[in-house]
mmCIF file of C-alpha atoms and ligand atoms in Angstrom:
data_model
loop_
_atom_site.group_PDB
_atom_site.id
_atom_site.type_symbol
_atom_site.label_atom_id
_atom_site.label_comp_id
_atom_site.label_asym_id
_atom_site.label_seq_id
_atom_site.Cartn_x
_atom_site.Cartn_y
_atom_site.Cartn_z
ATOM 1 C CA MET A 1 94.697 90.490 97.057
ATOM 2 C CA SER A 2 96.790 91.442 100.092
ATOM 3 C CA GLU A 3 99.151 94.374 99.648
ATOM 4 C CA PHE A 4 102.417 92.410 99.992
ATOM 5 C CA GLU A 5 101.299 89.126 98.360
ATOM 6 C CA GLY A 6 104.208 87.602 96.436
ATOM 7 C CA LYS A 7 106.802 89.721 98.276
ATOM 8 C CA VAL A 8 109.639 88.361 100.393
ATOM 9 C CA ALA A 9 110.833 90.411 103.374
ATOM 10 C CA VAL A 10 113.597 90.280 105.959
ATOM 11 C CA VAL A 11 113.193 92.004 109.331
ATOM 12 C CA THR A 12 116.314 92.194 111.498
ATOM 13 C CA GLY A 13 115.830 92.207 115.240
ATOM 14 C CA GLY A 14 112.412 90.754 114.470
ATOM 15 C CA GLY A 15 112.277 88.710 117.669
ATOM 16 C CA SER A 16 110.974 91.508 119.900
ATOM 17 C CA GLY A 17 109.306 94.887 120.137
ATOM 18 C CA ILE A 18 109.056 97.046 117.020
ATOM 19 C CA GLY A 19 110.615 94.436 114.711
ATOM 20 C CA GLU A 20 108.165 91.810 115.928
ATOM 21 C CA ALA A 21 105.217 94.107 115.186
ATOM 22 C CA ILE A 22 106.570 94.878 111.702
ATOM 23 C CA ALA A 23 107.183 91.196 110.910
ATOM 24 C CA LYS A 24 103.659 90.262 111.986
ATOM 25 C CA GLU A 25 102.019 93.121 110.052
ATOM 26 C CA LEU A 26 103.999 92.315 106.892
ATOM 27 C CA ALA A 27 102.975 88.664 107.114
ATOM 28 C CA ALA A 28 99.340 89.621 107.761
ATOM 29 C CA ALA A 29 99.512 91.694 104.572
ATOM 30 C CA GLY A 30 100.705 88.696 102.549
ATOM 31 C CA ALA A 31 104.525 88.889 102.621
ATOM 32 C CA LYS A 32 106.706 85.881 103.250
ATOM 33 C CA VAL A 33 108.871 87.027 106.155
ATOM 34 C CA VAL A 34 112.336 85.992 107.321
ATOM 35 C CA VAL A 35 112.473 86.977 110.988
ATOM 36 C CA THR A 36 116.129 87.383 111.943
ATOM 37 C CA ASP A 37 117.523 87.987 115.378
ATOM 38 C CA ILE A 38 120.684 87.379 117.370
ATOM 39 C CA LYS A 39 118.364 85.372 119.652
ATOM 40 C CA LEU A 40 117.133 82.416 117.611
ATOM 41 C CA ASP A 41 114.475 81.452 120.161
ATOM 42 C CA ALA A 42 112.950 84.945 119.957
ATOM 43 C CA ALA A 43 112.884 84.823 116.140
ATOM 44 C CA GLU A 44 111.366 81.331 116.283
ATOM 45 C CA ARG A 45 108.619 82.472 118.661
ATOM 46 C CA VAL A 46 107.610 85.248 116.258
ATOM 47 C CA ALA A 47 107.830 83.039 113.142
ATOM 48 C CA THR A 48 105.708 80.378 114.848
ATOM 49 C CA SER A 49 103.102 82.896 115.877
ATOM 50 C CA ILE A 50 102.944 84.143 112.254
ATOM 51 C CA THR A 51 102.519 80.650 110.817
ATOM 52 C CA GLU A 52 99.905 79.766 113.460
ATOM 53 C CA ALA A 53 97.971 82.838 112.306
ATOM 54 C CA GLY A 54 98.035 81.528 108.717
ATOM 55 C CA GLY A 55 101.017 83.531 107.439
ATOM 56 C CA THR A 56 104.382 82.465 106.023
ATOM 57 C CA ALA A 57 107.566 83.045 108.019
ATOM 58 C CA SER A 58 110.922 81.491 108.902
ATOM 59 C CA ALA A 59 113.293 82.269 111.736
ATOM 60 C CA PHE A 60 116.979 82.883 111.048
ATOM 61 C CA GLU A 61 119.780 83.488 113.561
ATOM 62 C CA ALA A 62 121.967 86.420 112.531
ATOM 63 C CA ASN A 63 124.099 88.957 114.345
ATOM 64 C CA SER A 64 123.557 92.196 112.425
ATOM 65 C CA ALA A 65 126.978 93.439 113.524
ATOM 66 C CA ILE A 66 128.696 90.696 111.498
ATOM 67 C CA ALA A 67 128.856 91.262 107.729
ATOM 68 C CA ALA A 68 128.853 87.549 106.880
ATOM 69 C CA ASP A 69 125.666 87.022 108.914
ATOM 70 C CA ASN A 70 123.913 89.623 106.766
ATOM 71 C CA GLU A 71 125.144 87.887 103.619
ATOM 72 C CA ARG A 72 123.841 84.526 104.955
ATOM 73 C CA MET A 73 120.518 86.127 105.930
ATOM 74 C CA VAL A 74 119.929 87.409 102.391
ATOM 75 C CA ALA A 75 121.019 84.084 100.853
ATOM 76 C CA PHE A 76 118.601 82.279 103.194
ATOM 77 C CA ALA A 77 115.690 84.497 102.094
ATOM 78 C CA VAL A 78 116.492 83.943 98.414
ATOM 79 C CA ASP A 79 117.054 80.184 98.829
ATOM 80 C CA THR A 80 113.902 79.729 100.905
ATOM 81 C CA TYR A 81 111.431 81.973 99.084
ATOM 82 C CA GLY A 82 113.070 82.636 95.685
ATOM 83 C CA ALA A 83 113.884 86.368 95.936
ATOM 84 C CA LEU A 84 114.150 89.371 98.251
ATOM 85 C CA HIS A 85 111.938 92.454 97.782
ATOM 86 C CA LEU A 86 111.629 94.134 101.198
ATOM 87 C CA ALA A 87 113.990 94.713 104.128
ATOM 88 C CA VAL A 88 113.670 96.387 107.498
ATOM 89 C CA ASN A 89 117.052 96.964 109.121
ATOM 90 C CA ASN A 90 115.643 97.260 112.613
ATOM 91 C CA ALA A 91 118.062 95.555 115.028
ATOM 92 C CA GLY A 92 119.429 98.089 117.492
ATOM 93 C CA ILE A 93 120.814 98.374 121.005
ATOM 94 C CA GLY A 94 121.627 101.101 123.510
ATOM 95 C CA ALA A 95 124.260 101.544 126.201
ATOM 96 C CA ALA A 96 124.229 102.614 129.829
ATOM 97 C CA PRO A 97 124.007 106.422 130.160
ATOM 98 C CA GLN A 98 127.468 108.017 130.373
ATOM 99 C CA PRO A 99 129.050 111.327 129.354
ATOM 100 C CA ILE A 100 131.524 111.410 126.449
ATOM 101 C CA GLY A 101 134.491 112.318 128.661
ATOM 102 C CA GLU A 102 134.043 109.075 130.585
ATOM 103 C CA TYR A 103 132.625 106.946 127.770
ATOM 104 C CA ASP A 104 133.400 103.229 127.842
ATOM 105 C CA VAL A 105 135.110 102.773 124.467
ATOM 106 C CA ALA A 106 133.985 99.147 124.208
ATOM 107 C CA ALA A 107 130.362 100.268 124.680
ATOM 108 C CA TRP A 108 130.818 102.828 121.873
ATOM 109 C CA ASP A 109 132.074 100.066 119.557
ATOM 110 C CA ARG A 110 129.280 97.696 120.593
ATOM 111 C CA VAL A 111 126.475 100.182 119.908
ATOM 112 C CA ARG A 112 127.978 101.486 116.666
ATOM 113 C CA SER A 113 128.615 97.971 115.388
ATOM 114 C CA VAL A 114 124.923 97.048 115.633
ATOM 115 C CA ASP A 115 123.147 100.385 115.112
ATOM 116 C CA LEU A 116 125.276 101.699 112.231
ATOM 117 C CA ASP A 117 127.618 99.006 110.847
ATOM 118 C CA GLY A 118 124.753 96.490 111.009
ATOM 119 C CA VAL A 119 122.573 98.684 108.802
ATOM 120 C CA PHE A 120 125.404 99.166 106.303
ATOM 121 C CA TYR A 121 126.017 95.405 106.151
ATOM 122 C CA GLY A 122 122.291 94.837 105.660
ATOM 123 C CA LEU A 123 122.162 97.270 102.732
ATOM 124 C CA ARG A 124 125.370 95.818 101.290
ATOM 125 C CA TYR A 125 123.752 92.417 100.729
ATOM 126 C CA GLU A 126 120.055 93.301 100.446
ATOM 127 C CA ILE A 127 120.474 95.757 97.577
ATOM 128 C CA PRO A 128 122.090 93.334 95.072
ATOM 129 C CA ALA A 129 119.379 90.764 95.836
ATOM 130 C CA MET A 130 116.649 93.376 95.278
ATOM 131 C CA LEU A 131 118.222 94.517 92.011
ATOM 132 C CA ALA A 132 118.223 90.867 90.919
ATOM 133 C CA ALA A 133 114.527 90.649 91.885
ATOM 134 C CA GLY A 134 113.677 93.688 89.735
ATOM 135 C CA GLY A 135 113.302 96.185 92.584
ATOM 136 C CA GLY A 136 112.503 96.555 96.243
ATOM 137 C CA ALA A 137 112.090 98.806 99.258
ATOM 138 C CA ILE A 138 114.110 99.186 102.453
ATOM 139 C CA VAL A 139 113.443 100.898 105.774
ATOM 140 C CA ASN A 140 116.296 101.612 108.179
ATOM 141 C CA MET A 141 115.241 101.995 111.812
ATOM 142 C CA SER A 142 116.687 105.237 113.132
ATOM 143 C CA SER A 143 115.063 107.101 116.038
ATOM 144 C CA VAL A 144 113.909 110.590 116.863
ATOM 145 C CA LEU A 145 117.483 110.626 118.187
ATOM 146 C CA GLY A 146 118.537 110.531 114.525
ATOM 147 C CA SER A 147 117.693 114.238 114.376
ATOM 148 C CA VAL A 148 117.986 115.540 117.960
ATOM 149 C CA GLY A 149 120.408 114.610 120.720
ATOM 150 C CA ILE A 150 120.023 113.679 124.337
ATOM 151 C CA ALA A 151 122.833 113.797 126.857
ATOM 152 C CA GLN A 152 124.575 110.615 128.023
ATOM 153 C CA ASN A 153 123.807 108.694 124.823
ATOM 154 C CA ALA A 154 126.632 109.553 122.415
ATOM 155 C CA ALA A 155 127.012 106.182 120.691
ATOM 156 C CA TYR A 156 123.272 105.723 120.096
ATOM 157 C CA VAL A 157 122.627 109.322 119.002
ATOM 158 C CA ALA A 158 125.657 109.398 116.678
ATOM 159 C CA SER A 159 124.808 106.020 115.122
ATOM 160 C CA LYS A 160 121.142 106.904 114.604
ATOM 161 C CA HIS A 161 122.129 110.237 112.971
ATOM 162 C CA ALA A 162 124.711 108.500 110.760
ATOM 163 C CA LEU A 163 122.281 105.979 109.408
ATOM 164 C CA VAL A 164 120.079 108.816 108.150
ATOM 165 C CA GLY A 165 123.055 109.840 105.970
ATOM 166 C CA LEU A 166 123.612 106.250 104.901
ATOM 167 C CA THR A 167 119.935 106.072 103.882
ATOM 168 C CA LYS A 168 120.345 109.135 101.653
ATOM 169 C CA VAL A 169 123.357 107.640 99.860
ATOM 170 C CA ALA A 170 121.560 104.330 99.268
ATOM 171 C CA ALA A 171 118.630 106.251 97.788
ATOM 172 C CA LEU A 172 120.865 108.340 95.520
ATOM 173 C CA GLU A 173 122.595 105.243 94.235
ATOM 174 C CA TYR A 174 119.663 102.858 93.703
ATOM 175 C CA THR A 175 116.251 104.581 93.521
ATOM 176 C CA ALA A 176 116.384 104.926 89.724
ATOM 177 C CA GLN A 177 117.097 101.187 89.551
ATOM 178 C CA GLY A 178 113.966 100.425 91.541
ATOM 179 C CA VAL A 179 115.225 100.115 95.127
ATOM 180 C CA ARG A 180 113.835 102.800 97.465
ATOM 181 C CA THR A 181 115.453 103.359 100.881
ATOM 182 C CA ASN A 182 114.010 105.414 103.728
ATOM 183 C CA ALA A 183 114.675 105.893 107.435
ATOM 184 C CA VAL A 184 112.119 105.998 110.248
ATOM 185 C CA GLY A 185 112.514 107.935 113.480
ATOM 186 C CA PRO A 186 110.270 106.717 116.305
ATOM 187 C CA GLY A 187 109.856 108.699 119.493
ATOM 188 C CA PHE A 188 109.932 106.724 122.752
ATOM 189 C CA ILE A 189 107.863 103.586 122.315
ATOM 190 C CA ASP A 190 105.959 101.897 125.112
ATOM 191 C CA THR A 191 107.810 98.594 125.375
ATOM 192 C CA PRO A 192 108.172 96.470 128.503
ATOM 193 C CA LEU A 193 111.882 97.380 128.509
ATOM 194 C CA VAL A 194 111.259 101.153 128.485
ATOM 195 C CA ARG A 195 108.489 100.843 131.087
ATOM 196 C CA SER A 196 110.452 98.592 133.461
ATOM 197 C CA SER A 197 113.627 100.690 133.294
ATOM 198 C CA LEU A 198 111.918 103.922 134.406
ATOM 199 C CA SER A 199 110.430 105.054 137.704
ATOM 200 C CA ALA A 200 106.816 106.279 137.617
ATOM 201 C CA GLU A 201 108.070 109.899 137.786
ATOM 202 C CA ALA A 202 110.600 109.391 134.979
ATOM 203 C CA LEU A 203 107.959 107.696 132.816
ATOM 204 C CA SER A 204 105.532 110.549 133.363
ATOM 205 C CA ALA A 205 108.250 113.123 132.530
ATOM 206 C CA LEU A 206 109.132 111.236 129.346
ATOM 207 C CA GLU A 207 105.480 111.026 128.332
ATOM 208 C CA SER A 208 105.061 114.782 128.717
ATOM 209 C CA GLU A 209 108.028 115.422 126.395
ATOM 210 C CA HIS A 210 105.853 114.053 123.585
ATOM 211 C CA ALA A 211 103.206 116.517 122.404
ATOM 212 C CA ALA A 212 100.833 113.547 122.386
ATOM 213 C CA GLY A 213 101.318 113.279 126.176
ATOM 214 C CA ARG A 214 102.150 109.576 125.942
ATOM 215 C CA LEU A 215 104.677 107.156 124.490
ATOM 216 C CA GLY A 216 104.096 105.562 121.083
ATOM 217 C CA THR A 217 103.156 101.969 120.314
ATOM 218 C CA ASP A 218 104.860 99.307 118.202
ATOM 219 C CA ALA A 219 101.806 99.304 115.952
ATOM 220 C CA GLU A 220 102.137 103.034 115.253
ATOM 221 C CA VAL A 221 105.727 102.526 114.071
ATOM 222 C CA ALA A 222 104.810 99.433 112.041
ATOM 223 C CA ALA A 223 102.042 101.352 110.239
ATOM 224 C CA LEU A 224 104.550 103.924 108.950
ATOM 225 C CA VAL A 225 107.087 101.254 107.981
ATOM 226 C CA LEU A 226 104.502 99.276 106.010
ATOM 227 C CA PHE A 227 103.404 102.426 104.194
ATOM 228 C CA LEU A 228 107.010 103.214 103.207
ATOM 229 C CA LEU A 229 107.535 99.637 101.987
ATOM 230 C CA SER A 230 104.340 99.705 99.930
ATOM 231 C CA ASP A 231 103.811 100.908 96.362
ATOM 232 C CA LYS A 232 101.787 103.823 97.795
ATOM 233 C CA ALA A 233 105.195 105.298 98.704
ATOM 234 C CA SER A 234 106.571 104.918 95.161
ATOM 235 C CA PHE A 235 107.948 108.509 95.041
ATOM 236 C CA ILE A 236 109.389 108.473 98.573
ATOM 237 C CA SER A 237 113.093 107.652 98.870
ATOM 238 C CA GLY A 238 116.117 108.924 100.755
ATOM 239 C CA SER A 239 114.070 110.615 103.447
ATOM 240 C CA TYR A 240 113.733 110.378 107.188
ATOM 241 C CA HIS A 241 110.209 110.029 108.592
ATOM 242 C CA LEU A 242 109.377 110.782 112.203
ATOM 243 C CA VAL A 243 106.729 108.913 114.154
ATOM 244 C CA ASP A 244 107.380 110.688 117.433
ATOM 245 C CA GLY A 245 104.099 112.072 118.780
ATOM 246 C CA GLY A 246 105.526 115.581 118.457
ATOM 247 C CA TYR A 247 108.643 114.920 120.594
ATOM 248 C CA SER A 248 110.855 116.944 118.249
ATOM 249 C CA ALA A 249 108.283 119.667 117.541
ATOM 250 C CA HIS A 250 109.592 121.989 120.269
HETATM 251 N N1 NAD B 301 111.736 101.351 121.809
HETATM 252 C C1 NAD B 301 111.926 102.630 121.517
HETATM 253 O O1 NAD B 301 111.504 103.528 122.250
HETATM 254 C C2 NAD B 301 112.653 103.009 120.243
HETATM 255 C C3 NAD B 301 112.614 104.347 119.831
HETATM 256 C C4 NAD B 301 113.268 104.707 118.664
HETATM 257 C C5 NAD B 301 113.952 103.768 117.927
HETATM 258 N N2 NAD B 301 113.997 102.475 118.355
HETATM 259 C C6 NAD B 301 114.739 101.522 117.539
HETATM 260 O O2 NAD B 301 113.880 100.490 117.100
HETATM 261 C C7 NAD B 301 114.623 99.287 116.945
HETATM 262 C C8 NAD B 301 113.943 98.168 117.723
HETATM 263 O O3 NAD B 301 113.880 98.540 119.092
HETATM 264 P P1 NAD B 301 112.924 97.815 120.147
HETATM 265 O O4 NAD B 301 112.499 98.819 121.123
HETATM 266 O O5 NAD B 301 111.893 97.010 119.438
HETATM 267 O O6 NAD B 301 114.001 96.877 120.868
HETATM 268 P P2 NAD B 301 113.918 95.403 121.434
HETATM 269 O O7 NAD B 301 115.076 95.282 122.350
HETATM 270 O O8 NAD B 301 112.539 95.084 121.930
HETATM 271 O O9 NAD B 301 114.165 94.502 120.128
HETATM 272 C C9 NAD B 301 115.384 94.522 119.452
HETATM 273 C C10 NAD B 301 115.651 93.131 118.917
HETATM 274 O O10 NAD B 301 116.923 93.189 118.258
HETATM 275 C C11 NAD B 301 117.658 92.048 118.616
HETATM 276 N N3 NAD B 301 119.087 92.329 118.496
HETATM 277 C C12 NAD B 301 119.888 93.007 119.350
HETATM 278 N N4 NAD B 301 121.142 93.024 118.899
HETATM 279 C C13 NAD B 301 121.129 92.349 117.712
HETATM 280 C C14 NAD B 301 122.125 92.021 116.775
HETATM 281 N N5 NAD B 301 123.414 92.372 116.955
HETATM 282 N N6 NAD B 301 121.770 91.316 115.685
HETATM 283 C C15 NAD B 301 120.492 90.925 115.496
HETATM 284 N N7 NAD B 301 119.507 91.197 116.371
HETATM 285 C C16 NAD B 301 119.826 91.900 117.461
HETATM 286 C C17 NAD B 301 117.259 91.737 120.047
HETATM 287 O O11 NAD B 301 117.546 90.393 120.386
HETATM 288 C C18 NAD B 301 115.775 92.052 120.012
HETATM 289 O O12 NAD B 301 115.011 90.922 119.658
HETATM 290 C C19 NAD B 301 116.044 99.601 117.419
HETATM 291 O O13 NAD B 301 116.857 99.906 116.299
HETATM 292 C C20 NAD B 301 115.849 100.825 118.286
HETATM 293 O O14 NAD B 301 117.015 101.606 118.365
HETATM 294 C C21 NAD B 301 113.355 102.072 119.502
#
């Protein structure tokens, strides 16, 4: 029997990149997956590719930064598949590099509203559904920038740090009732977006900041997330797990 057979999962920001890889791996391991994204067409592309591969998935349009969208997302999962057991609060955005003294306040609000408020709203509605289902597991997508800073990225760095704290509180409140919550901190991942936004020199410099000498892959992040969602991680809750190729080791 597949590891996640009989489990229902939601993956926010599942229409691209890391979320897409997680959604596909969860479905390949037997979970029924609700792929949510602010871009419905992106979520639909991923859900279709899962069903074409023999898995079970539905697309759902939701803006993580809106509380009511998170409530609707959870209700959709429960209505469609009968329960909710697993959640990956993965949707996240960045902002143009800028120092704090000149920071565009609207950009601060935009990043925080998705990267931090969105995770809180997810937890707010996922946890009651998981308690009703008899237990569950949640992964919040932080970043290596949830434990170290980089200049020119205040909103992202602050939000990714804050959600590590939020993860701890969720674990303190609900682990004994059967809902584990952890955070994951990827280093820089080799996505088309990262690659296309950097010059060859900048890409090579970024690669060398990882002890591995390269960027990570979506699959390497998904592997850690699936482990944390699985029963193999039954005594792991409230912690922050790096998958950063040694970026933060120096
Ligand atoms: N790529 C990296 O190097 C890296 C490193 C560390 C952490 N992360 C984190 O991993 C997560 C996924 O990043 P990615 O690289 O796969 O990005 P991505 O841009 O490829 O995918 C993010 C997805 O989230 C969706 N999204 C954006 N705003 C949303 C919103 N308000 N509501 C719902 N969906 C929304 C986008 O449409 C997109 O499909 C983010 O939280 C990011 O901060 C990425």
